[in-house]
């Protein structure tokens, strides 16, 4: 026999547990349930309960399994007035979810009770289209994309590593990209430094990179630092950035950057390449080792020649640069496991990746407890020849790669 809307609503109320806003707030505060907002996107953008997941009722069957894979986990659904959430609960029950609650009076009732609610960041229509594939990922979504747009990443070097990493972070919507580089585009760069073009030979690399990035994504602000990174300017240059992507090609600059970044508490995504090989890690201050933990002293030049001397296969910095971009995004969004405390080794000739575990050096002159205390007291520790890293230069399984550009 055909059922009316009233029949369906009465049936839903008889089979789905309902709770008022205060009960739901108590569950939320104790972390005992997942809150799912089943309203439309336009309603969500006008305000929602903090911590709730947004899956509009139209996409509930399609998206709920990714958002809440455990079908026995308590789920509280809410809408504007408490009706759509009842029908949504029936749908989830048919999908095998066992602990379902619909919030009485919906979001309007929540606000009437004077409970906390928040207005989410709003993307423009163009941004929603540009970043649509990010918005579909629960680990990113509108909150994560907004965080990317508000983030600042500094690149030390606009060369072989920086080129692909800049392009992909710009495409991802990282709002501010700073570039430190004092060099000009040379014909020999174009074999791997894909952010530059033949038409820009002789131009400053920071300007060439800016043109490419802004042509790719006008959302991105490019801050050009056309200068060499030295002791007198390193603190000024890195200030205010969330992540630093290290594409340097000298040990002196790497040590300088490392020490300043540790002091400032800024993570550094480091990579280096040579011929067919690449290395990659994340130096996250006090969460894993810093650069000096790995390499207490620089190697003799003959043991770590630069790419301009020994060469590099053009795709190798491309591969490592993309992995740097991946690590930077994870750091900015706070997702996944970064390479802090791990060194990734890549060999292009057999397409292999190997990983080494790394530990902090308790005697490191930069990141050890003693070094931190010394800095706080205004008596920096000497660094030359100090420290006993877990891995030593030239030790088993760990060589040092000199080139990065």
PDB file of C-alpha atoms in Angstrom, residues 77-261:
ATOM      1  CA  UNK A  77      23.545  12.593  12.047  1.00  0.00           C
ATOM      2  CA  UNK A  78      22.066  16.044  11.909  1.00  0.00           C
ATOM      3  CA  UNK A  79      20.406  18.322   9.364  1.00  0.00           C
ATOM      4  CA  UNK A  80      18.676  21.685   9.641  1.00  0.00           C
ATOM      5  CA  UNK A  81      15.573  20.573  11.544  1.00  0.00           C
ATOM      6  CA  UNK A  82      15.964  16.882  12.358  1.00  0.00           C
ATOM      7  CA  UNK A  83      14.025  15.266   9.495  1.00  0.00           C
ATOM      8  CA  UNK A  84      16.575  14.557   6.763  1.00  0.00           C
ATOM      9  CA  UNK A  85      18.884  13.081   9.380  1.00  0.00           C
ATOM     10  CA  UNK A  86      16.193  10.525  10.322  1.00  0.00           C
ATOM     11  CA  UNK A  87      15.953   9.285   6.746  1.00  0.00           C
ATOM     12  CA  UNK A  88      19.751   9.364   6.438  1.00  0.00           C
ATOM     13  CA  UNK A  89      20.009   7.133   9.518  1.00  0.00           C
ATOM     14  CA  UNK A  90      17.652   4.636   7.906  1.00  0.00           C
ATOM     15  CA  UNK A  91      19.918   4.553   4.867  1.00  0.00           C
ATOM     16  CA  UNK A  92      23.004   3.877   6.985  1.00  0.00           C
ATOM     17  CA  UNK A  93      21.190   1.187   8.926  1.00  0.00           C
ATOM     18  CA  UNK A  94      20.462  -0.564   5.626  1.00  0.00           C
ATOM     19  CA  UNK A  95      24.196  -0.319   4.857  1.00  0.00           C
ATOM     20  CA  UNK A  96      25.050  -2.147   8.071  1.00  0.00           C
ATOM     21  CA  UNK A  97      25.806   0.705  10.482  1.00  0.00           C
ATOM     22  CA  UNK A  98      24.730  -0.402  13.927  1.00  0.00           C
ATOM     23  CA  UNK A  99      24.857   2.601  16.286  1.00  0.00           C
ATOM     24  CA  UNK A 100      22.942   5.511  14.779  1.00  0.00           C
ATOM     25  CA  UNK A 101      21.405   8.628  16.302  1.00  0.00           C
ATOM     26  CA  UNK A 102      19.524  11.516  14.735  1.00  0.00           C
ATOM     27  CA  UNK A 103      19.722  14.908  16.452  1.00  0.00           C
ATOM     28  CA  UNK A 104      16.315  16.351  17.314  1.00  0.00           C
ATOM     29  CA  UNK A 105      15.590  19.808  15.898  1.00  0.00           C
ATOM     30  CA  UNK A 106      18.839  19.695  13.912  1.00  0.00           C
ATOM     31  CA  UNK A 107      21.307  22.538  13.623  1.00  0.00           C
ATOM     32  CA  UNK A 108      18.634  25.105  14.390  1.00  0.00           C
ATOM     33  CA  UNK A 109      17.994  23.424  17.722  1.00  0.00           C
ATOM     34  CA  UNK A 110      21.727  23.327  18.390  1.00  0.00           C
ATOM     35  CA  UNK A 111      22.020  27.089  17.900  1.00  0.00           C
ATOM     36  CA  UNK A 112      18.880  27.727  19.968  1.00  0.00           C
ATOM     37  CA  UNK A 113      20.570  25.988  22.897  1.00  0.00           C
ATOM     38  CA  UNK A 114      23.484  28.427  22.587  1.00  0.00           C
ATOM     39  CA  UNK A 115      26.020  25.714  21.799  1.00  0.00           C
ATOM     40  CA  UNK A 116      29.233  26.368  19.887  1.00  0.00           C
ATOM     41  CA  UNK A 117      29.153  26.475  16.111  1.00  0.00           C
ATOM     42  CA  UNK A 118      31.530  27.700  13.486  1.00  0.00           C
ATOM     43  CA  UNK A 119      31.467  29.166   9.998  1.00  0.00           C
ATOM     44  CA  UNK A 120      33.845  27.270   7.700  1.00  0.00           C
ATOM     45  CA  UNK A 121      36.222  28.960   5.297  1.00  0.00           C
ATOM     46  CA  UNK A 122      34.610  29.626   1.956  1.00  0.00           C
ATOM     47  CA  UNK A 123      36.317  29.089  -1.374  1.00  0.00           C
ATOM     48  CA  UNK A 124      35.317  30.996  -4.460  1.00  0.00           C
ATOM     49  CA  UNK A 125      33.516  29.154  -7.235  1.00  0.00           C
ATOM     50  CA  UNK A 126      36.723  29.182  -9.283  1.00  0.00           C
ATOM     51  CA  UNK A 127      38.737  27.759  -6.375  1.00  0.00           C
ATOM     52  CA  UNK A 128      36.178  25.009  -5.825  1.00  0.00           C
ATOM     53  CA  UNK A 129      36.608  23.995  -9.433  1.00  0.00           C
ATOM     54  CA  UNK A 130      40.411  24.339  -9.442  1.00  0.00           C
ATOM     55  CA  UNK A 131      40.880  22.275  -6.275  1.00  0.00           C
ATOM     56  CA  UNK A 132      37.893  19.980  -6.744  1.00  0.00           C
ATOM     57  CA  UNK A 133      39.986  16.804  -6.610  1.00  0.00           C
ATOM     58  CA  UNK A 134      41.469  17.901  -3.278  1.00  0.00           C
ATOM     59  CA  UNK A 135      38.039  18.699  -1.884  1.00  0.00           C
ATOM     60  CA  UNK A 136      36.940  15.123  -2.539  1.00  0.00           C
ATOM     61  CA  UNK A 137      39.664  13.734  -0.257  1.00  0.00           C
ATOM     62  CA  UNK A 138      38.508  13.517   3.389  1.00  0.00           C
ATOM     63  CA  UNK A 139      42.062  14.161   4.639  1.00  0.00           C
ATOM     64  CA  UNK A 140      42.144  17.444   2.710  1.00  0.00           C
ATOM     65  CA  UNK A 141      38.660  18.789   2.025  1.00  0.00           C
ATOM     66  CA  UNK A 142      37.773  22.456   2.279  1.00  0.00           C
ATOM     67  CA  UNK A 143      39.538  22.883   5.630  1.00  0.00           C
ATOM     68  CA  UNK A 144      42.784  21.428   4.318  1.00  0.00           C
ATOM     69  CA  UNK A 145      42.622  23.370   1.088  1.00  0.00           C
ATOM     70  CA  UNK A 146      42.087  26.569   3.017  1.00  0.00           C
ATOM     71  CA  UNK A 147      45.092  25.709   5.148  1.00  0.00           C
ATOM     72  CA  UNK A 148      47.185  25.264   2.003  1.00  0.00           C
ATOM     73  CA  UNK A 149      46.016  28.622   0.690  1.00  0.00           C
ATOM     74  CA  UNK A 150      47.082  30.226   3.974  1.00  0.00           C
ATOM     75  CA  UNK A 151      50.452  28.440   4.073  1.00  0.00           C
ATOM     76  CA  UNK A 152      53.894  29.802   3.277  1.00  0.00           C
ATOM     77  CA  UNK A 153      56.703  27.675   1.855  1.00  0.00           C
ATOM     78  CA  UNK A 154      60.241  28.915   1.261  1.00  0.00           C
ATOM     79  CA  UNK A 155      62.414  27.415  -1.456  1.00  0.00           C
ATOM     80  CA  UNK A 156      66.159  27.679  -1.133  1.00  0.00           C
ATOM     81  CA  UNK A 157      67.124  27.410  -4.776  1.00  0.00           C
ATOM     82  CA  UNK A 158      65.079  27.514  -7.986  1.00  0.00           C
ATOM     83  CA  UNK A 159      66.989  24.712  -9.676  1.00  0.00           C
ATOM     84  CA  UNK A 160      66.494  21.041 -10.432  1.00  0.00           C
ATOM     85  CA  UNK A 161      64.858  20.155  -7.109  1.00  0.00           C
ATOM     86  CA  UNK A 162      63.007  23.408  -6.626  1.00  0.00           C
ATOM     87  CA  UNK A 163      61.483  23.471 -10.110  1.00  0.00           C
ATOM     88  CA  UNK A 164      59.128  20.463  -9.871  1.00  0.00           C
ATOM     89  CA  UNK A 165      58.419  21.046  -6.183  1.00  0.00           C
ATOM     90  CA  UNK A 166      57.426  24.671  -6.832  1.00  0.00           C
ATOM     91  CA  UNK A 167      55.170  23.736  -9.712  1.00  0.00           C
ATOM     92  CA  UNK A 168      53.270  21.123  -7.744  1.00  0.00           C
ATOM     93  CA  UNK A 169      52.957  23.185  -4.572  1.00  0.00           C
ATOM     94  CA  UNK A 170      51.722  26.102  -6.661  1.00  0.00           C
ATOM     95  CA  UNK A 171      49.243  23.827  -8.408  1.00  0.00           C
ATOM     96  CA  UNK A 172      48.129  22.509  -4.995  1.00  0.00           C
ATOM     97  CA  UNK A 173      47.307  26.048  -3.901  1.00  0.00           C
ATOM     98  CA  UNK A 174      50.046  26.847  -1.410  1.00  0.00           C
ATOM     99  CA  UNK A 175      49.267  30.522  -0.917  1.00  0.00           C
ATOM    100  CA  UNK A 176      52.752  31.995  -0.592  1.00  0.00           C
ATOM    101  CA  UNK A 177      55.904  30.651  -2.190  1.00  0.00           C
ATOM    102  CA  UNK A 178      59.163  32.356  -1.319  1.00  0.00           C
ATOM    103  CA  UNK A 179      62.214  31.780  -3.512  1.00  0.00           C
ATOM    104  CA  UNK A 180      65.813  32.436  -2.506  1.00  0.00           C
ATOM    105  CA  UNK A 181      68.139  32.392  -5.518  1.00  0.00           C
ATOM    106  CA  UNK A 182      70.695  34.819  -6.919  1.00  0.00           C
ATOM    107  CA  UNK A 183      71.526  32.971 -10.149  1.00  0.00           C
ATOM    108  CA  UNK A 184      70.397  33.476 -13.749  1.00  0.00           C
ATOM    109  CA  UNK A 185      68.937  30.929 -16.157  1.00  0.00           C
ATOM    110  CA  UNK A 186      71.578  29.149 -18.210  1.00  0.00           C
ATOM    111  CA  UNK A 187      71.117  26.850 -21.191  1.00  0.00           C
ATOM    112  CA  UNK A 188      72.655  23.967 -19.217  1.00  0.00           C
ATOM    113  CA  UNK A 189      69.893  24.321 -16.589  1.00  0.00           C
ATOM    114  CA  UNK A 190      67.065  23.436 -18.954  1.00  0.00           C
ATOM    115  CA  UNK A 191      67.850  19.712 -19.004  1.00  0.00           C
ATOM    116  CA  UNK A 192      66.232  19.470 -15.548  1.00  0.00           C
ATOM    117  CA  UNK A 193      65.111  22.896 -14.254  1.00  0.00           C
ATOM    118  CA  UNK A 194      61.686  22.711 -15.832  1.00  0.00           C
ATOM    119  CA  UNK A 195      60.289  25.880 -14.286  1.00  0.00           C
ATOM    120  CA  UNK A 196      62.484  27.917 -16.664  1.00  0.00           C
ATOM    121  CA  UNK A 197      62.288  28.213 -20.456  1.00  0.00           C
ATOM    122  CA  UNK A 198      64.604  28.758 -23.383  1.00  0.00           C
ATOM    123  CA  UNK A 199      63.187  32.260 -23.843  1.00  0.00           C
ATOM    124  CA  UNK A 200      64.333  33.231 -20.323  1.00  0.00           C
ATOM    125  CA  UNK A 201      67.996  32.361 -20.648  1.00  0.00           C
ATOM    126  CA  UNK A 202      69.968  35.130 -18.964  1.00  0.00           C
ATOM    127  CA  UNK A 203      67.049  36.230 -16.755  1.00  0.00           C
ATOM    128  CA  UNK A 204      67.069  35.981 -12.963  1.00  0.00           C
ATOM    129  CA  UNK A 205      65.796  32.597 -11.822  1.00  0.00           C
ATOM    130  CA  UNK A 206      63.504  34.099  -9.208  1.00  0.00           C
ATOM    131  CA  UNK A 207      61.765  36.164 -11.868  1.00  0.00           C
ATOM    132  CA  UNK A 208      61.575  33.268 -14.316  1.00  0.00           C
ATOM    133  CA  UNK A 209      60.048  31.052 -11.618  1.00  0.00           C
ATOM    134  CA  UNK A 210      57.571  33.778 -10.638  1.00  0.00           C
ATOM    135  CA  UNK A 211      56.305  34.083 -14.218  1.00  0.00           C
ATOM    136  CA  UNK A 212      55.754  30.332 -14.515  1.00  0.00           C
ATOM    137  CA  UNK A 213      54.060  29.961 -11.132  1.00  0.00           C
ATOM    138  CA  UNK A 214      51.674  32.865 -11.606  1.00  0.00           C
ATOM    139  CA  UNK A 215      50.834  31.616 -15.075  1.00  0.00           C
ATOM    140  CA  UNK A 216      49.922  28.273 -13.516  1.00  0.00           C
ATOM    141  CA  UNK A 217      47.949  29.523 -10.508  1.00  0.00           C
ATOM    142  CA  UNK A 218      47.069  33.170  -9.869  1.00  0.00           C
ATOM    143  CA  UNK A 219      46.074  32.284  -6.279  1.00  0.00           C
ATOM    144  CA  UNK A 220      49.763  31.993  -5.384  1.00  0.00           C
ATOM    145  CA  UNK A 221      51.784  34.946  -4.146  1.00  0.00           C
ATOM    146  CA  UNK A 222      55.462  34.679  -5.085  1.00  0.00           C
ATOM    147  CA  UNK A 223      57.999  36.415  -2.860  1.00  0.00           C
ATOM    148  CA  UNK A 224      61.348  36.748  -4.641  1.00  0.00           C
ATOM    149  CA  UNK A 225      64.500  36.918  -2.526  1.00  0.00           C
ATOM    150  CA  UNK A 226      67.176  37.678  -5.099  1.00  0.00           C
ATOM    151  CA  UNK A 227      70.135  37.154  -2.822  1.00  0.00           C
ATOM    152  CA  UNK A 228      72.518  34.520  -1.555  1.00  0.00           C
ATOM    153  CA  UNK A 229      71.654  32.804   1.717  1.00  0.00           C
ATOM    154  CA  UNK A 230      74.357  33.845   4.184  1.00  0.00           C
ATOM    155  CA  UNK A 231      74.742  34.161   7.941  1.00  0.00           C
ATOM    156  CA  UNK A 232      73.702  37.812   7.913  1.00  0.00           C
ATOM    157  CA  UNK A 233      70.325  37.237   6.246  1.00  0.00           C
ATOM    158  CA  UNK A 234      69.272  33.645   6.983  1.00  0.00           C
ATOM    159  CA  UNK A 235      67.110  34.497  10.019  1.00  0.00           C
ATOM    160  CA  UNK A 236      65.349  37.266   8.107  1.00  0.00           C
ATOM    161  CA  UNK A 237      64.749  35.144   5.019  1.00  0.00           C
ATOM    162  CA  UNK A 238      63.225  32.133   6.772  1.00  0.00           C
ATOM    163  CA  UNK A 239      61.085  34.096   9.238  1.00  0.00           C
ATOM    164  CA  UNK A 240      57.349  33.554   8.900  1.00  0.00           C
ATOM    165  CA  UNK A 241      57.493  30.469   6.669  1.00  0.00           C
ATOM    166  CA  UNK A 242      55.795  27.212   7.638  1.00  0.00           C
ATOM    167  CA  UNK A 243      58.068  24.833   5.725  1.00  0.00           C
ATOM    168  CA  UNK A 244      61.423  25.201   3.963  1.00  0.00           C
ATOM    169  CA  UNK A 245      62.255  23.155   0.865  1.00  0.00           C
ATOM    170  CA  UNK A 246      66.006  22.748   0.625  1.00  0.00           C
ATOM    171  CA  UNK A 247      67.417  22.681  -2.894  1.00  0.00           C
ATOM    172  CA  UNK A 248      70.878  23.959  -1.987  1.00  0.00           C
ATOM    173  CA  UNK A 249      74.055  22.623  -3.553  1.00  0.00           C
ATOM    174  CA  UNK A 250      76.754  23.531  -1.023  1.00  0.00           C
ATOM    175  CA  UNK A 251      77.436  22.081   2.407  1.00  0.00           C
ATOM    176  CA  UNK A 252      78.107  25.502   3.865  1.00  0.00           C
ATOM    177  CA  UNK A 253      74.589  26.646   2.959  1.00  0.00           C
ATOM    178  CA  UNK A 254      73.022  23.430   4.251  1.00  0.00           C
ATOM    179  CA  UNK A 255      74.659  23.779   7.660  1.00  0.00           C
ATOM    180  CA  UNK A 256      73.695  27.456   7.826  1.00  0.00           C
ATOM    181  CA  UNK A 257      70.084  26.712   6.901  1.00  0.00           C
ATOM    182  CA  UNK A 258      69.894  23.765   9.289  1.00  0.00           C
ATOM    183  CA  UNK A 259      71.083  25.705  12.312  1.00  0.00           C
ATOM    184  CA  UNK A 260      68.762  28.652  11.644  1.00  0.00           C
ATOM    185  CA  UNK A 261      65.744  26.412  10.954  1.00  0.00           C
TER     186      UNK A 261
END
